[in-house]
Amino acid sequence: MRGNAFEAKVKADGGTELMRLLSERLSGQSPPPASGEVLVPDLSAAGPEGRTARTALALREATEARAWALLDHPLLALEVAGSPAYLEPDAVVVRPDGRWTVVEIKSFPMIDGSADAAKVGAAARQAAVYVLALERVALHTAGAEVADRVLLVCPKDFSNLPAASVVDVRKQLSVTRRQLARLTRIEDIAAGLPEGTTFDLGHCSGEELTAAVESVAAAYAPECLSACELAFHCRHRARAEGAVETLGRGVRGELGGLTTVGAVLAAAHGGAGDPADPTVSALRRAAALRAEALAAAGASGAPADGAVDGSGPAVSAIGSANEAVTCR
Amino acid sequence: MSLISTLARLEAVESGRARPLATVRHRRISDEPLVLVPLTTAGEAGAPLGALVGTDRDAPRLLTVAQPRDRDLRFAFLGELAEAVLPYLDTYAEVIEPAERNETDPETGKRVKVEVELCVDAPQLIVPSRPGIDFVRLLGRSMRFRRTAEDDPDTPYPAPPRVPLLGRWLTHYGERARVPGSSLLLAATDLLNRHWATGQSSLEDQHLGALLAWIDPPEGVSGAEAALRAELDRDRGGQLRCPPAGPATDPAFDNRLLAPAIEGYDRARQALAAAEDGPGAEEQLARLSAAERDIRELLAGVMRPTWDAVWHGLDLLRALPEGERVADRWTRDRWSFTGHRDRVRAGEPPQPRLDDAVTAAQKLASRETAQAQLEAQEALDDPLVFAGRRLSGEAFLSEVTEVVMAYSESKRPSPRPLVTVRTDDRPHLEAGTKVFRSLDGKPQSAEFVRSSAEDADDNDADGVLVLRLTDRMGRGKEPAPGSVPEKGDRIAWTLFEHDQRGGPKLPDPEETPWTHGGPPGADDATPPHARAEAHAPDPVTEEDFL
Ligand code: SF4
């Protein structure tokens, strides 16, 4: 694949090209190190613990040696909800002044100096997690400091030549720190599950697995669809419950204490809810205005300013266009 | 999302079918739009893989790239695309009407009217989804700096003849698509989402098949169910029955069908090269054509449902009557098209890679104006949009209960009648707030005087407002006939202006202040070669993807 070939190209020759990009973007005037000057430690070891230990050692050694070093696919550990999660950045560069910089190599292009904002945002969030994990290692390393600006390397324009840009991840760092601190510990979640619950695919049937998954509370939102493999399952459940979040996270905020589709519509159409509640009264007004506008348009097609233009009923025309739906 | 649109989504959930968000169509749909369904290659950062293009829903033109890593094949694709799109643009460029435009006379510096041409209609491009618009921009960017053999006989990889020109047009359309309310380049999903609310989130609404399923499900199936099928249903071979609207393809398609087909094509090519002109060459050539045909069939198979879906969406949209002020915005699109036609004809270079400071600021300002204008026009054209502005206190519907004649206190008194109205709405008014109504399509303004609380015996004084009309009543002492409302008239007032004007004028690019980098190219610090580079072709490498 193009992505892997590009990453290999960026790191080739002991990282000469990568170091040049890094110096150009981050070191001001100082020249990049000569190719022999950069240590490229071997990070291979058995198992994730072994590899994280090896990475930490290499970081420490390079920092003590006040040398340039390129760590290719180091392995870092970060505690998430009480359990270790292993993370593998594309590269980490150690500079002689003890500064560690996360490098992310992506295959989306940087055209005329800018790349797709959504993709850059995702890369920044990802890199922030690496920075957090690195900070834990730096804590135990004298003279080390983790940069809160990371280097993003992408193909330049339409070529496979690298282009780099510096991304400030301070905001993503504070968001991630907050989220990590708020997470419920896995042990606490497990403690609330029925005795004997297992997610082990090898040791339970499909039904048992479904039951196990359902026993864990989920907070589905449409964003899950692009991030989590359980999304269709959770969506199905949330829809069955009539949860308003299925329509978007923002929707919940608009609707105050009303959490289900049925409750909102009942309140809006006067069947339930306290009219003194500002959410309920706003909903009723919205529903009345909507119904009035639809009725007006259906009856005369008159635009709002009263300039009747004789156009036919707008809304009812739709159902009659009974074209074949292609995706059937 | 306003509360009214949220309600529409909830109603859609409940009824299992999309609900209207508009009662008129707020965008122009041309009588003969050009539909473009593009596909890109997975893992190749946007290399084109194929496209369906054309104005005839029953006969799309199929363009494919059998091996997306092969520059010659990609260039051939782009050349064919140019041949499919440019003649369509040309037909519109030729049909013109005389028009006038304000220009600054370079000698006197005065504003003068000049006679110019305006194309009577503009070509319209429709793509399936928003990423399709991004891809049009990407194609435009990649093509407009290319050199053809005619431009430069020494260029290492000459582009087919009209490819740079297509690049300039796609760039223009891609930029225009950023202007709110423009209809030159539209995504079918955006169009449908503007007019209907589904019972799913806006993220899921980006799936054209699911979106259409909510709006117009097949007989006997709810929209919700049909949408779910469109998202998830696969055939026995594991392929989606409703392939994604692109430009990205489904991984199952890439891995199981496309990758083997491309491998087959590569092998056939190698075999043909090995056979050279030998006895087996003819047979190998036949194999290569067969391999290419396989790929074409595969790609046609995943693009055709999207192609049909786009036209289906256009049918649904056409069933809505066009909003009254859509024509006004379309005229701006015609100016935009004509303007670019003129720049191309005048031999101007392609659009630069990056805008200079003044151009960038100008674009931003004009988009802000367009946004305000769009919001006002949509509200005036559509009671359902207007309802949203009523809900937010930016407009109100009223009935006139009394009109009292009054005059201004100047030497030549002009009519300033006091109009008392009753409303159930709750507009955010303070003494002196300006309000507007539409009078023969032009805005008439009034100012808010007071809530009629003086009428002590009226317990419902809350909804009684006194407004003073301030213009459009003619020059005489007596107001022009029909210019003052009468008792019993129902009038829609807005707190926002109907005609949004641009903000402060920006300097011409040549006058860019030094704080913003100075005039483009004039900067002493810019070496001459850098100025020339602004339009220079991109450096080419062996592994380019586009
Ligand atoms: S989809 Fe995934 S992330 Fe979202 S609620 Fe379900 S389990 Fe959690």
mmCIF file of N, CA and C and ligand atoms in Angstrom, chain A residues 218-221 224 228 230-231 234, ligand 1:
data_model
loop_
_atom_site.group_PDB
_atom_site.id
_atom_site.type_symbol
_atom_site.label_atom_id
_atom_site.label_comp_id
_atom_site.label_asym_id
_atom_site.label_seq_id
_atom_site.Cartn_x
_atom_site.Cartn_y
_atom_site.Cartn_z
ATOM 1 N N ALA A 218 -24.194 1.419 27.761
ATOM 2 C CA ALA A 218 -23.514 2.085 26.665
ATOM 3 C C ALA A 218 -24.099 3.469 26.488
ATOM 4 N N ALA A 219 -23.300 4.394 26.028
ATOM 5 C CA ALA A 219 -23.778 5.747 25.791
ATOM 6 C C ALA A 219 -23.602 6.041 24.315
ATOM 7 N N TYR A 220 -24.465 5.428 23.510
ATOM 8 C CA TYR A 220 -24.316 5.556 22.057
ATOM 9 C C TYR A 220 -24.555 6.987 21.581
ATOM 10 N N ALA A 221 -23.745 7.410 20.630
ATOM 11 C CA ALA A 221 -23.979 8.645 19.881
ATOM 12 C C ALA A 221 -23.535 8.363 18.447
ATOM 13 N N CYS A 224 -20.076 7.256 17.282
ATOM 14 C CA CYS A 224 -19.598 5.885 17.479
ATOM 15 C C CYS A 224 -19.444 5.171 16.136
ATOM 16 N N CYS A 228 -16.267 2.766 16.463
ATOM 17 C CA CYS A 228 -16.393 1.588 17.313
ATOM 18 C C CYS A 228 -17.094 0.471 16.565
ATOM 19 N N LEU A 230 -18.819 -1.855 17.718
ATOM 20 C CA LEU A 230 -20.122 -2.226 18.277
ATOM 21 C C LEU A 230 -21.217 -1.244 17.889
ATOM 22 N N ALA A 231 -20.867 -0.283 17.055
ATOM 23 C CA ALA A 231 -21.783 0.845 16.831
ATOM 24 C C ALA A 231 -23.163 0.398 16.336
ATOM 25 N N CYS A 234 -25.063 -1.002 19.255
ATOM 26 C CA CYS A 234 -25.496 0.013 20.223
ATOM 27 C C CYS A 234 -26.554 0.923 19.617
HETATM 28 S S1 SF4 C 1 -20.822 2.007 19.911
HETATM 29 FE FE1 SF4 C 1 -18.999 1.518 21.031
HETATM 30 S S2 SF4 C 1 -18.345 3.462 21.901
HETATM 31 FE FE2 SF4 C 1 -20.456 3.722 21.244
HETATM 32 S S3 SF4 C 1 -21.662 3.269 23.031
HETATM 33 FE FE3 SF4 C 1 -21.495 1.367 21.917
HETATM 34 S S4 SF4 C 1 -19.721 0.369 22.793
HETATM 35 FE FE4 SF4 C 1 -19.630 2.481 23.439
#
